[in-house]
Structure formats: structure tokens, C-alpha cells
Amino acid sequence: MTQHHPDTHTLMEYSAGNLSEPYALCIRLHLDQCAHCRSQVDTLDSLGAVMMESQPSADVNDDMFERILGRIDTETATDLEVHTEPKVRTAYSNALERMLESDINDLPWKRQLADVSVMDITHLFPDQHDRVVLQKLTAGGKALEHTHRGRETTLVLQGAFADNNGVFGQWDFVTLDNHDTHKPVALEGDDCITLSVLTAPLKLTGTFSRVLNPFIR
Amino acid sequence: MAETAAVQNVITKERSVSNPTRGNARAEGRKDPWSQLLERVGRHQDRSAYRELFEHFGPQIKYYALANGLSSHAEELVQEVFVSIWRRSSTYDWRKAAASTWIFTIARNQRIDMLRKMRRTSRETPVETEELWQIPGENENEPVTSLHRLMSERRVRDSLRHLPEDQITVIAKVYMEDKSHQSVADELGIPLGTVKSRVRLALNKLKVILQDSSA
Ligand SMILES: [Zn+2]
């Protein structure tokens, strides 16, 4: 059971379709596993429908319906069959793994500290400005203390970590900002793998800050 | 004010929606007329039902496109949405979403898709829009029905007319104008906290926020 959920404002921006792709991915992965938030998004989608209905409407061109029928007829003759086929599902269990074309445990991780590995996947999200990083903290391992510049949204994909704010398990959703300094420790058991979206690089408070990649949890 | 007109609009439409099926069997009574029309499209490729849906939702979607800044592409969006409705109608299940909610999510996704295509600098699409934003009822693993879901749209529509205008304005900007809470705050010249509290008050009234929510 997930304990830490995205806040309602974020869910509303998701439902309205206003979140950037990396944030939408975090929400989507959480929703896949969280009935509580799914039910909120259902209601928010209904709110969207009612908002759309309650606004003024705009006249459409007289011949538009005929044009739509024309397109449908062409498609029915050609490729409608293709569209109605169920999508081919790969072996991967979620949208992230399908993007990566890999199980998250089999990625070419870059080790940065004894217990910390990272993989920057920002390139999978072209045309937007957030940094997107996968981080792996070895089971039982410790990260350096660090603080945040800007906002960092993290989704736990596997395992669990603990810091001064509590314990965060699989599919838990965490948002940290400027004022949060923390020193996460992975729980024993599985390696803890997280997906983070960063609006600005985070900075280390410890002494190693000069030599390290800024994306360290 | 536009908002006042908007609320009246909701009321008028709400009446026309809730009356005709009153005397029907229980299960049918939960189905609103739009959902019945959409089912006819899905089951029988019924073009007159499709036309009725177009006449009702087409102008709404065009306004939605215009409000979202897709001015020269507004009609294109309406077309894409309706072609998509036709294609997917066989998967529509009224127990999973009211027709208007289902259609809203298709319009939202087509809008996102169109913007993504316009912004795209490379040919690659690493992820499909619908991997990120799902259409309700398209997840095979989802349990079939919940009363919560069936009732939610009716409840939202009933409650919306009791909301103060300042709350409706904020929500309309988020849903209709592609604005984050922060940009709504900037535009209205009010603090982000005020925007958030208006949203929270509204959602509390609409009972979107469940009891144990962390919001
Ligand atoms: Zn949740």
C-alpha cells in the first residue's frame, strides 16, 4: 500500500493535461498502483467534463460533420482494423520500462558512490526543461546529505528508503523543495530505485560537493 | 460575467440530461442520454447517434481548443477528437465513465498530442500520449465498476452551481486554458496560496478530496 500520494493540486493539473511529460509519467506510474488517487482522478476528469460543458461553445463549420464522416469512411475501408486491434503489449510492466526498453534492474547504471548509482534519462523527454534521473541506492546503503534547489519530485519504483521525513516504499510519491535537507538510507531487502524529476540541480551540503555529480540522492 | 452564464448553462443542460430516463429500469436510469448515444455508436456504428454527439460536444470541444490557444487548429482538434471517438467507441463502457467524462479525456489527450507534435524538434516519440494520460476504462486490469465513479459526474455537476465565482474562475483556467496553479496566480495577481485554497475549497465541496487525502 502506498502511503505518500501526490497532492490534489498536482492531480488536478494532471487531469487537466497541464503537467510536463516527466511529471505526468510519475503520476501515471503512481496511479497504476494507487486506487485512492485513481478514484480522485476519475472525479477530476468528470470535473473537466463539466467545466468544458459549462463554458460557452463555439460554432463549428457547417460541413465539418460531413468531413468527419468522409474520414471515417476512408478509414473504415483501409486501416480501421489496425486501430481496433488490441495494442501489442511488451513484456515490460509499465510505461517507464517500455520507454527504457529494459527492466529497471538491468539498466547501464553509473556508479557514483559506493552505494549510489544514477542514470540520467532526460533525453527520453525532448522539448521540455526538467531533468529526469533514475537513482539506485543499494539495499541498506546510505546517500550523502543534500539539500534542494528548486523542486524535486520522486517516485519510488522499487525497495524503500527512509529519511528524517519518514519511510518511503514502492510507488510512494515524494516532493521536496528548497528547504528540505535529507540523508536517505535504503532499507534492507531490495535495492531502492527511484525516478526523480528536478526543476533545478540539487546541491550537496557535505564536503564532497565539488567532485560529485549534482544528482545524488 | 462569463462565469454566471457558465453556471446557468450547466443548470439548463443538467435538466435536459436528467429528465428523460426517469421512468426506466434501474440500471438504465444510471445511464445518461449521452452515454446511451455513445453506446449505440459503439455497438451499431449508429450515425444518427454519432451526429447527436457531434452537435452537442463538437462546439464544446471547439471552444476548449480556442481557450487553450489552438486558434488556427481548433477545427482540426474537433475532427481528431471525433474520429477518435468513432474508432474507440466499441471499447466504451458506461459503467467505467460517463460519456462526457470519456469524451473530455479524449479531447484532452488529442490536445496534448497536437501540442506535442507542434513542439517536436526530433522525429522520435519515446512515449505515446496515452501511455501517460489514460482514457478511463481502457485499462483491462481495472475492476469493472464502482458506484463512486458512476455517481461522480452527476455529483460534480450538481455541486458546481453552488460554488462561488472566484473558485470556478480558478478551476476554469486550469482546465480550459492549460494553466498551472502558478500561472493562474500570476495572471490574477494573487498569491499561489490563495489559488490553492480556492481550489481546495471547491474540491472539498465537490467531494473530490477524500477524507484521508494528504492535500
Ligand atoms: Zn495515491
GROMACS .gro file of C-alpha atoms and ligand atoms in nm:
model
  433
    1MET     CA    1   0.000   0.000   0.000
    2THR     CA    2   0.129   0.337  -0.090
    3GLN     CA    3   0.131   0.587   0.195
    4HIS     CA    4   0.251   0.903   0.025
    5HIS     CA    5   0.037   1.045  -0.254
    6PRO     CA    6   0.065   1.336  -0.496
    7ASP     CA    7  -0.128   1.635  -0.365
    8THR     CA    8  -0.469   1.720  -0.508
    9HIS     CA    9  -0.335   2.022  -0.698
   10THR     CA   10  -0.090   1.806  -0.887
   11LEU     CA   11  -0.364   1.553  -0.962
   12MET     CA   12  -0.581   1.834  -1.093
   13GLU     CA   13  -0.307   1.964  -1.321
   14TYR     CA   14  -0.259   1.607  -1.440
   15SER     CA   15  -0.631   1.565  -1.510
   16ALA     CA   16  -0.635   1.898  -1.693
   17GLY     CA   17  -0.340   1.779  -1.903
   18ASN     CA   18  -0.111   2.060  -1.789
   19LEU     CA   19   0.183   1.868  -1.647
   20SER     CA   20   0.504   1.821  -1.838
   21GLU     CA   21   0.571   1.468  -1.960
   22PRO     CA   22   0.812   1.361  -1.685
   23TYR     CA   23   0.570   1.471  -1.412
   24ALA     CA   24   0.283   1.304  -1.595
   25LEU     CA   25   0.486   0.983  -1.607
   26CYS     CA   26   0.541   0.994  -1.229
   27ILE     CA   27   0.168   1.043  -1.173
   28ARG     CA   28   0.074   0.775  -1.422
   29LEU     CA   29   0.304   0.517  -1.261
   30HIS     CA   30   0.161   0.604  -0.920
   31LEU     CA   31  -0.198   0.584  -1.047
   32ASP     CA   32  -0.135   0.237  -1.190
   33GLN     CA   33  -0.081   0.119  -0.832
   34CYS     CA   34  -0.296   0.352  -0.623
   35ALA     CA   35  -0.674   0.310  -0.622
   36HIS     CA   36  -0.711   0.606  -0.388
   37CYS     CA   37  -0.560   0.854  -0.634
   38ARG     CA   38  -0.724   0.685  -0.934
   39SER     CA   39  -1.059   0.750  -0.782
   40GLN     CA   40  -0.968   1.116  -0.730
   41VAL     CA   41  -0.853   1.149  -1.089
   42ASP     CA   42  -1.179   0.991  -1.210
   43THR     CA   43  -1.370   1.262  -1.029
   44LEU     CA   44  -1.132   1.531  -1.152
   45ASP     CA   45  -1.183   1.408  -1.510
   46SER     CA   46  -1.556   1.447  -1.452
   47LEU     CA   47  -1.490   1.797  -1.326
   48GLY     CA   48  -1.305   1.862  -1.652
   49ALA     CA   49  -1.606   1.739  -1.849
   50VAL     CA   50  -1.844   1.958  -1.653
   51MET     CA   51  -1.613   2.260  -1.689
   52MET     CA   52  -1.597   2.207  -2.064
   53GLU     CA   53  -1.975   2.183  -2.077
   54SER     CA   54  -2.023   2.492  -1.862
   55GLN     CA   55  -1.812   2.719  -2.082
   56PRO     CA   56  -1.952   2.896  -2.387
   57SER     CA   57  -1.946   2.689  -2.703
   58ALA     CA   58  -1.806   2.788  -3.043
   59ASP     CA   59  -1.984   2.727  -3.372
   60VAL     CA   60  -1.826   2.471  -3.595
   61ASN     CA   61  -1.818   2.485  -3.971
   62ASP     CA   62  -2.137   2.361  -4.137
   63ASP     CA   63  -1.966   2.095  -4.339
   64MET     CA   64  -1.746   1.962  -4.062
   65PHE     CA   65  -1.963   1.665  -3.975
   66GLU     CA   66  -1.967   1.557  -4.338
   67ARG     CA   67  -1.589   1.585  -4.350
   68ILE     CA   68  -1.559   1.369  -4.040
   69LEU     CA   69  -1.787   1.108  -4.194
   70GLY     CA   70  -1.570   1.123  -4.504
   71ARG     CA   71  -1.262   1.045  -4.299
   72ILE     CA   72  -1.434   0.761  -4.117
   73ASP     CA   73  -1.544   0.606  -4.446
   74THR     CA   74  -1.193   0.622  -4.585
   75GLU     CA   75  -1.052   0.472  -4.268
   76THR     CA   76  -1.314   0.202  -4.247
   77ALA     CA   77  -1.206   0.094  -4.591
   78THR     CA   78  -0.837   0.097  -4.511
   79ASP     CA   79  -0.686   0.091  -4.167
   80LEU     CA   80  -0.966   0.091  -3.913
   81GLU     CA   81  -0.892  -0.276  -3.848
   82VAL     CA   82  -0.545  -0.185  -3.734
   83HIS     CA   83  -0.673   0.071  -3.485
   84THR     CA   84  -0.917  -0.163  -3.321
   85GLU     CA   85  -0.658  -0.437  -3.271
   86PRO     CA   86  -0.555  -0.451  -2.907
   87LYS     CA   87  -0.219  -0.283  -2.861
   88VAL     CA   88   0.072  -0.521  -2.860
   89ARG     CA   89   0.194  -0.532  -2.504
   90THR     CA   90   0.557  -0.598  -2.444
   91ALA     CA   91   0.696  -0.790  -2.152
   92TYR     CA   92   0.763  -0.466  -1.967
   93SER     CA   93   0.530  -0.393  -1.684
   94ASN     CA   94   0.483  -0.017  -1.712
   95ALA     CA   95   0.522   0.292  -1.929
   96LEU     CA   96   0.869   0.372  -1.793
   97GLU     CA   97   1.010   0.029  -1.872
   98ARG     CA   98   0.855   0.045  -2.217
   99MET     CA   99   1.029   0.380  -2.270
  100LEU     CA  100   1.358   0.240  -2.146
  101GLU     CA  101   1.304  -0.089  -2.327
  102SER     CA  102   1.452  -0.250  -2.022
  103ASP     CA  103   1.373  -0.383  -1.679
  104ILE     CA  104   1.485  -0.115  -1.431
  105ASN     CA  105   1.727  -0.359  -1.269
  106ASP     CA  106   1.911  -0.425  -1.595
  107LEU     CA  107   1.999  -0.066  -1.684
  108PRO     CA  108   2.355   0.050  -1.754
  109TRP     CA  109   2.381   0.222  -1.417
  110LYS     CA  110   2.668   0.461  -1.347
  111ARG     CA  111   2.807   0.412  -1.001
  112GLN     CA  112   2.880   0.740  -0.826
  113LEU     CA  113   2.942   0.639  -0.468
  114ALA     CA  114   2.975   0.301  -0.300
  115ASP     CA  115   2.601   0.278  -0.257
  116VAL     CA  116   2.471   0.519  -0.517
  117SER     CA  117   2.420   0.470  -0.891
  118VAL     CA  118   2.244   0.702  -1.130
  119MET     CA  119   2.117   0.716  -1.484
  120ASP     CA  120   2.012   1.039  -1.646
  121ILE     CA  121   1.716   0.977  -1.878
  122THR     CA  122   1.638   1.338  -1.965
  123HIS     CA  123   1.696   1.260  -2.333
  124LEU     CA  124   1.379   1.050  -2.333
  125PHE     CA  125   1.183   1.369  -2.275
  126PRO     CA  126   1.281   1.607  -2.552
  127ASP     CA  127   1.128   1.955  -2.586
  128GLN     CA  128   1.098   2.027  -2.213
  129HIS     CA  129   1.325   2.161  -1.940
  130ASP     CA  130   1.312   1.927  -1.643
  131ARG     CA  131   1.595   1.688  -1.559
  132VAL     CA  132   1.483   1.329  -1.524
  133VAL     CA  133   1.703   1.091  -1.330
  134LEU     CA  134   1.684   0.734  -1.212
  135GLN     CA  135   1.874   0.668  -0.892
  136LYS     CA  136   1.964   0.346  -0.722
  137LEU     CA  137   2.062   0.315  -0.360
  138THR     CA  138   2.198  -0.029  -0.271
  139ALA     CA  139   1.989  -0.216  -0.016
  140GLY     CA  140   2.097  -0.094   0.326
  141GLY     CA  141   2.314   0.177   0.168
  142LYS     CA  142   2.344   0.546   0.257
  143ALA     CA  143   2.338   0.854   0.039
  144LEU     CA  144   2.508   1.183   0.119
  145GLU     CA  145   2.320   1.452   0.293
  146HIS     CA  146   2.197   1.704   0.043
  147THR     CA  147   1.956   1.987   0.011
  148HIS     CA  148   1.744   2.101  -0.280
  149ARG     CA  149   1.735   2.395  -0.513
  150GLY     CA  150   1.405   2.409  -0.691
  151ARG     CA  151   1.157   2.126  -0.674
  152GLU     CA  152   1.229   1.757  -0.683
  153THR     CA  153   0.954   1.504  -0.732
  154THR     CA  154   1.044   1.145  -0.662
  155LEU     CA  155   0.858   0.822  -0.715
  156VAL     CA  156   0.986   0.505  -0.552
  157LEU     CA  157   0.993   0.231  -0.815
  158GLN     CA  158   1.137  -0.048  -0.606
  159GLY     CA  159   1.250  -0.110  -0.249
  160ALA     CA  160   1.222   0.164   0.011
  161PHE     CA  161   1.423   0.440   0.170
  162ALA     CA  162   1.398   0.629   0.495
  163ASP     CA  163   1.497   0.982   0.585
  164ASN     CA  164   1.405   1.236   0.852
  165ASN     CA  165   1.058   1.268   0.693
  166GLY     CA  166   0.968   0.901   0.722
  167VAL     CA  167   0.980   0.579   0.528
  168PHE     CA  168   0.901   0.576   0.156
  169GLY     CA  169   0.809   0.250  -0.007
  170GLN     CA  170   0.726   0.129  -0.356
  171TRP     CA  171   0.504   0.371  -0.554
  172ASP     CA  172   0.522   0.636  -0.284
  173PHE     CA  173   0.534   0.988  -0.418
  174VAL     CA  174   0.760   1.249  -0.258
  175THR     CA  175   0.801   1.618  -0.335
  176LEU     CA  176   1.095   1.807  -0.189
  177ASP     CA  177   1.184   2.171  -0.227
  178ASN     CA  178   1.440   2.436  -0.128
  179HIS     CA  179   1.401   2.391   0.241
  180ASP     CA  180   1.437   2.016   0.261
  181THR     CA  181   1.771   1.870   0.354
  182HIS     CA  182   1.783   1.498   0.385
  183LYS     CA  183   2.011   1.197   0.404
  184PRO     CA  184   1.827   0.896   0.268
  185VAL     CA  185   1.908   0.542   0.373
  186ALA     CA  186   1.783   0.242   0.176
  187LEU     CA  187   1.606  -0.026   0.373
  188GLU     CA  188   1.743  -0.381   0.371
  189GLY     CA  189   1.599  -0.615   0.109
  190ASP     CA  190   1.578  -0.478  -0.244
  191ASP     CA  191   1.792  -0.204  -0.389
  192CYS     CA  192   1.593   0.117  -0.374
  193ILE     CA  193   1.528   0.258  -0.722
  194THR     CA  194   1.366   0.597  -0.766
  195LEU     CA  195   1.255   0.815  -1.053
  196SER     CA  196   1.314   1.185  -0.992
  197VAL     CA  197   1.215   1.494  -1.184
  198LEU     CA  198   1.420   1.800  -1.097
  199THR     CA  199   1.333   2.155  -1.181
  200ALA     CA  200   1.684   2.269  -1.084
  201PRO     CA  201   2.001   2.085  -0.981
  202LEU     CA  202   2.019   1.996  -0.615
  203LYS     CA  203   2.324   2.092  -0.412
  204LEU     CA  204   2.522   1.888  -0.167
  205THR     CA  205   2.572   2.018   0.183
  206GLY     CA  206   2.861   1.785   0.264
  207THR     CA  207   3.229   1.828   0.184
  208PHE     CA  208   3.235   1.624  -0.135
  209SER     CA  209   3.013   1.860  -0.326
  210ARG     CA  210   3.286   1.977  -0.564
  211VAL     CA  211   3.361   1.641  -0.715
  212LEU     CA  212   3.019   1.489  -0.737
  213ASN     CA  213   2.751   1.492  -0.992
  214PRO     CA  214   2.471   1.710  -0.857
  215PHE     CA  215   2.213   1.435  -0.895
  216ILE     CA  216   2.277   1.235  -0.590
  217ARG     CA  217   2.016   1.121  -0.352
  218MET     CA  218  -1.992   3.778  -1.647
  219ALA     CA  219  -1.896   3.469  -1.838
  220GLU     CA  220  -1.893   3.264  -1.521
  221THR     CA  221  -2.252   3.341  -1.436
  222ALA     CA  222  -2.360   3.245  -1.784
  223ALA     CA  223  -2.149   2.935  -1.749
  224VAL     CA  224  -2.323   2.826  -1.432
  225GLN     CA  225  -2.666   2.883  -1.586
  226ASN     CA  226  -2.555   2.684  -1.882
  227VAL     CA  227  -2.472   2.393  -1.655
  228ILE     CA  228  -2.814   2.412  -1.496
  229THR     CA  229  -3.000   2.415  -1.825
  230LYS     CA  230  -2.806   2.125  -1.961
  231GLU     CA  231  -2.829   1.935  -1.637
  232ARG     CA  232  -3.208   1.944  -1.659
  233SER     CA  233  -3.219   1.820  -2.011
  234VAL     CA  234  -2.984   1.541  -1.916
  235SER     CA  235  -3.154   1.412  -1.606
  236ASN     CA  236  -3.518   1.409  -1.708
  237PRO     CA  237  -3.578   1.175  -2.000
  238THR     CA  238  -3.474   0.847  -1.843
  239ARG     CA  239  -3.655   0.886  -1.511
  240GLY     CA  240  -3.904   0.606  -1.553
  241ASN     CA  241  -3.660   0.349  -1.686
  242ALA     CA  242  -3.529   0.038  -1.522
  243ARG     CA  243  -3.272   0.097  -1.253
  244ALA     CA  244  -2.961   0.014  -1.446
  245GLU     CA  245  -3.072   0.226  -1.741
  246GLY     CA  246  -3.156   0.513  -1.504
  247ARG     CA  247  -2.788   0.548  -1.420
  248LYS     CA  248  -2.702   0.586  -1.782
  249ASP     CA  249  -2.734   0.941  -1.906
  250PRO     CA  250  -2.859   1.002  -2.263
  251TRP     CA  251  -2.511   1.084  -2.395
  252SER     CA  252  -2.378   0.756  -2.268
  253GLN     CA  253  -2.666   0.575  -2.437
  254LEU     CA  254  -2.590   0.751  -2.765
  255LEU     CA  255  -2.222   0.666  -2.738
  256GLU     CA  256  -2.308   0.302  -2.676
  257ARG     CA  257  -2.521   0.299  -2.990
  258VAL     CA  258  -2.224   0.430  -3.185
  259GLY     CA  259  -2.000   0.162  -3.036
  260ARG     CA  260  -2.238  -0.128  -3.084
  261HIS     CA  261  -2.410  -0.047  -3.410
  262GLN     CA  262  -2.200   0.225  -3.572
  263ASP     CA  263  -2.518   0.433  -3.544
  264ARG     CA  264  -2.452   0.752  -3.741
  265SER     CA  265  -2.753   0.944  -3.620
  266ALA     CA  266  -2.641   0.889  -3.260
  267TYR     CA  267  -2.293   0.996  -3.368
  268ARG     CA  268  -2.436   1.313  -3.518
  269GLU     CA  269  -2.623   1.395  -3.197
  270LEU     CA  270  -2.300   1.357  -3.001
  271PHE     CA  271  -2.124   1.579  -3.253
  272GLU     CA  272  -2.388   1.851  -3.231
  273HIS     CA  273  -2.364   1.854  -2.853
  274PHE     CA  274  -1.991   1.807  -2.794
  275GLY     CA  275  -1.842   1.947  -3.117
  276PRO     CA  276  -1.896   2.315  -3.027
  277GLN     CA  277  -1.777   2.250  -2.668
  278ILE     CA  278  -1.457   2.096  -2.795
  279LYS     CA  279  -1.403   2.379  -3.040
  280TYR     CA  280  -1.432   2.632  -2.758
  281TYR     CA  281  -1.198   2.417  -2.549
  282ALA     CA  282  -0.943   2.428  -2.833
  283LEU     CA  283  -0.979   2.805  -2.872
  284ALA     CA  284  -0.948   2.870  -2.498
  285ASN     CA  285  -0.633   2.656  -2.499
  286GLY     CA  286  -0.476   2.878  -2.763
  287LEU     CA  287  -0.511   2.636  -3.055
  288SER     CA  288  -0.683   2.904  -3.257
  289SER     CA  289  -0.589   2.803  -3.611
  290HIS     CA  290  -0.607   2.434  -3.522
  291ALA     CA  291  -0.936   2.441  -3.334
  292GLU     CA  292  -1.143   2.272  -3.604
  293GLU     CA  293  -0.868   2.022  -3.666
  294LEU     CA  294  -0.883   1.926  -3.299
  295VAL     CA  295  -1.261   1.877  -3.315
  296GLN     CA  296  -1.214   1.649  -3.615
  297GLU     CA  297  -0.940   1.447  -3.449
  298VAL     CA  298  -1.146   1.405  -3.136
  299PHE     CA  299  -1.450   1.282  -3.327
  300VAL     CA  300  -1.256   1.043  -3.546
  301SER     CA  301  -1.101   0.908  -3.225
  302ILE     CA  302  -1.445   0.878  -3.063
  303TRP     CA  303  -1.566   0.672  -3.360
  304ARG     CA  304  -1.260   0.445  -3.353
  305ARG     CA  305  -1.276   0.380  -2.983
  306SER     CA  306  -1.648   0.373  -2.929
  307SER     CA  307  -1.656  -0.007  -2.927
  308THR     CA  308  -1.441  -0.003  -2.613
  309TYR     CA  309  -1.666   0.246  -2.434
  310ASP     CA  310  -1.827   0.105  -2.120
  311TRP     CA  311  -2.081   0.326  -1.943
  312ARG     CA  312  -2.004   0.155  -1.614
  313LYS     CA  313  -1.650   0.293  -1.627
  314ALA     CA  314  -1.715   0.654  -1.721
  315ALA     CA  315  -1.996   0.885  -1.824
  316ALA     CA  316  -1.980   0.969  -2.194
  317SER     CA  317  -1.894   1.334  -2.129
  318THR     CA  318  -1.605   1.238  -1.899
  319TRP     CA  319  -1.480   0.988  -2.155
  320ILE     CA  320  -1.506   1.245  -2.433
  321PHE     CA  321  -1.333   1.510  -2.221
  322THR     CA  322  -1.034   1.280  -2.168
  323ILE     CA  323  -1.015   1.212  -2.543
  324ALA     CA  324  -1.024   1.587  -2.615
  325ARG     CA  325  -0.755   1.646  -2.352
  326ASN     CA  326  -0.531   1.374  -2.495
  327GLN     CA  327  -0.577   1.489  -2.853
  328ARG     CA  328  -0.490   1.845  -2.745
  329ILE     CA  329  -0.174   1.722  -2.569
  330ASP     CA  330  -0.090   1.514  -2.874
  331MET     CA  331  -0.135   1.806  -3.110
  332LEU     CA  332   0.083   2.033  -2.894
  333ARG     CA  333   0.350   1.765  -2.868
  334LYS     CA  334   0.358   1.731  -3.245
  335MET     CA  335   0.381   2.106  -3.291
  336ARG     CA  336   0.665   2.138  -3.038
  337ARG     CA  337   0.856   1.836  -3.153
  338THR     CA  338   1.211   1.902  -3.263
  339SER     CA  339   1.304   1.543  -3.336
  340ARG     CA  340   1.118   1.268  -3.519
  341GLU     CA  341   1.133   1.039  -3.221
  342THR     CA  342   0.834   0.986  -2.994
  343PRO     CA  343   0.974   0.797  -2.699
  344VAL     CA  344   0.632   0.764  -2.538
  345GLU     CA  345   0.276   0.778  -2.667
  346THR     CA  346   0.049   1.039  -2.509
  347GLU     CA  347  -0.181   0.765  -2.389
  348GLU     CA  348   0.094   0.588  -2.203
  349LEU     CA  349   0.098   0.897  -1.982
  350TRP     CA  350  -0.267   1.008  -1.990
  351GLN     CA  351  -0.513   0.724  -1.991
  352ILE     CA  352  -0.869   0.719  -2.122
  353PRO     CA  353  -1.093   0.587  -1.842
  354GLY     CA  354  -1.193   0.225  -1.888
  355GLU     CA  355  -0.906   0.133  -2.119
  356ASN     CA  356  -0.707  -0.046  -1.854
  357GLU     CA  357  -0.802  -0.413  -1.874
  358ASN     CA  358  -0.684  -0.471  -1.519
  359GLU     CA  359  -0.923  -0.218  -1.374
  360PRO     CA  360  -1.220  -0.364  -1.184
  361VAL     CA  361  -1.538  -0.311  -1.381
  362THR     CA  362  -1.742  -0.069  -1.184
  363SER     CA  363  -1.760   0.144  -0.878
  364LEU     CA  364  -2.060   0.337  -0.766
  365HIS     CA  365  -1.827   0.624  -0.686
  366ARG     CA  366  -1.732   0.652  -1.048
  367LEU     CA  367  -2.088   0.629  -1.176
  368MET     CA  368  -2.208   0.898  -0.945
  369SER     CA  369  -1.912   1.129  -0.962
  370GLU     CA  370  -2.009   1.323  -1.270
  371ARG     CA  371  -2.365   1.378  -1.160
  372ARG     CA  372  -2.243   1.489  -0.819
  373VAL     CA  373  -1.986   1.724  -0.966
  374ARG     CA  374  -2.244   1.881  -1.193
  375ASP     CA  375  -2.493   1.923  -0.909
  376SER     CA  376  -2.236   2.079  -0.677
  377LEU     CA  377  -2.069   2.309  -0.927
  378ARG     CA  378  -2.355   2.556  -0.939
  379HIS     CA  379  -2.320   2.619  -0.567
  380LEU     CA  380  -1.956   2.724  -0.595
  381PRO     CA  381  -1.863   3.091  -0.566
  382GLU     CA  382  -1.744   3.254  -0.885
  383ASP     CA  383  -1.385   3.308  -0.773
  384GLN     CA  384  -1.344   2.932  -0.725
  385ILE     CA  385  -1.499   2.849  -1.062
  386THR     CA  386  -1.273   3.104  -1.234
  387VAL     CA  387  -0.960   2.940  -1.099
  388ILE     CA  388  -1.072   2.589  -1.193
  389ALA     CA  389  -1.181   2.703  -1.539
  390LYS     CA  390  -0.837   2.850  -1.605
  391VAL     CA  391  -0.667   2.525  -1.505
  392TYR     CA  392  -0.897   2.308  -1.720
  393MET     CA  393  -0.970   2.533  -2.014
  394GLU     CA  394  -0.658   2.742  -2.054
  395ASP     CA  395  -0.381   2.493  -1.989
  396LYS     CA  396  -0.261   2.689  -1.685
  397SER     CA  397  -0.073   2.563  -1.385
  398HIS     CA  398  -0.181   2.688  -1.042
  399GLN     CA  399   0.125   2.913  -1.051
  400SER     CA  400   0.034   3.078  -1.381
  401VAL     CA  401  -0.326   3.127  -1.266
  402ALA     CA  402  -0.185   3.308  -0.962
  403ASP     CA  403   0.040   3.522  -1.182
  404GLU     CA  404  -0.242   3.610  -1.417
  405LEU     CA  405  -0.493   3.702  -1.147
  406GLY     CA  406  -0.225   3.880  -0.945
  407ILE     CA  407  -0.298   3.679  -0.632
  408PRO     CA  408  -0.066   3.463  -0.422
  409LEU     CA  409  -0.024   3.095  -0.514
  410GLY     CA  410  -0.157   3.009  -0.169
  411THR     CA  411  -0.484   3.183  -0.249
  412VAL     CA  412  -0.523   2.990  -0.573
  413LYS     CA  413  -0.456   2.666  -0.389
  414SER     CA  414  -0.702   2.742  -0.113
  415ARG     CA  415  -0.975   2.829  -0.366
  416VAL     CA  416  -0.914   2.500  -0.542
  417ARG     CA  417  -0.914   2.315  -0.213
  418LEU     CA  418  -1.240   2.476  -0.101
  419ALA     CA  419  -1.402   2.393  -0.432
  420LEU     CA  420  -1.283   2.035  -0.434
  421ASN     CA  421  -1.395   1.986  -0.078
  422LYS     CA  422  -1.740   2.095  -0.181
  423LEU     CA  423  -1.729   1.871  -0.485
  424LYS     CA  424  -1.608   1.593  -0.256
  425VAL     CA  425  -1.315   1.526  -0.484
  426ILE     CA  426  -1.087   1.526  -0.183
  427LEU     CA  427  -1.143   1.205   0.005
  428GLN     CA  428  -1.134   1.205   0.383
  429ASP     CA  429  -0.779   1.081   0.427
  430SER     CA  430  -0.620   1.282   0.149
  431SER     CA  431  -0.280   1.433   0.208
  432ALA     CA  432  -0.376   1.755   0.027
  433ZN      ZN  433  -0.203   0.772  -0.440
   0.00000   0.00000   0.00000
